[in-house]
Amino acid sequence: MATATPFEEVYPAPGPVNQVEQAYPPASSLPTLKPGELPEPPTEVLKPDEGKSALNGIVYSYTIHAVIPGTVFYLTRAVGENNDQVPLALLGSQESRGDIAGSTNENGFIQLNNIEPGNYYMVVWAPLNWAIVETEAQNQTPLLITLEPNESLNLGIVYVSWP
């Protein structure tokens, strides 16, 4: 009498075929804009504690012409002699490096308060990869964010190739 191997006990996966949960909203359900049409950037800014900084903005994908709701992002400190270079590896938010994590709301807005002043890059989770925020659509130049003490910075629209 043959016995089932562990592989045979779990394969095929149980449940109906094609019943896979979406990790992100499908592109068809995102609030889309016409090519060339941009969302209204936020105007309200947060007031940071003394000596700290705040920022806000909206994350916009120039590849699908839509804001990106409900995705995670993080600020990572710039590196290099002048603290203006992108870190060599973008592996997700690492608190030990001083990274600051957040997520976009249902309208793609971001808000962070009481951030240590300094130079940062913003990295957004795109399906299966991290994407760095760019200075403008399809420019592919990473956006260096410089935060000064007691500053509330409105980034306006930040661009990312997503997905």
Tab-separated table of C-alpha atoms in Angstrom, residues 46-54 113-117 147-152:
chain	number	residue	atom	x	y	z
A	46	LEU	CA	0.964	69.264	9.316
A	47	LYS	CA	2.758	71.262	12.015
A	48	PRO	CA	5.731	69.305	13.368
A	49	ASP	CA	7.077	69.428	16.910
A	50	GLU	CA	9.967	71.825	17.589
A	51	GLY	CA	13.072	70.828	15.620
A	52	LYS	CA	11.243	68.200	13.536
A	53	SER	CA	9.814	68.192	10.011
A	54	ALA	CA	6.596	67.150	8.276
A	113	ASN	CA	4.886	64.238	10.858
A	114	ASN	CA	7.743	64.700	13.324
A	115	ILE	CA	10.482	63.459	11.012
A	116	GLU	CA	14.134	64.028	11.839
A	117	PRO	CA	15.497	66.717	9.488
A	147	LEU	CA	13.773	68.406	5.251
A	148	GLU	CA	14.819	71.321	7.455
A	149	PRO	CA	14.023	71.721	11.173
A	150	ASN	CA	10.521	73.135	11.812
A	151	GLU	CA	9.588	72.689	8.132
A	152	SER	CA	6.253	71.494	6.754
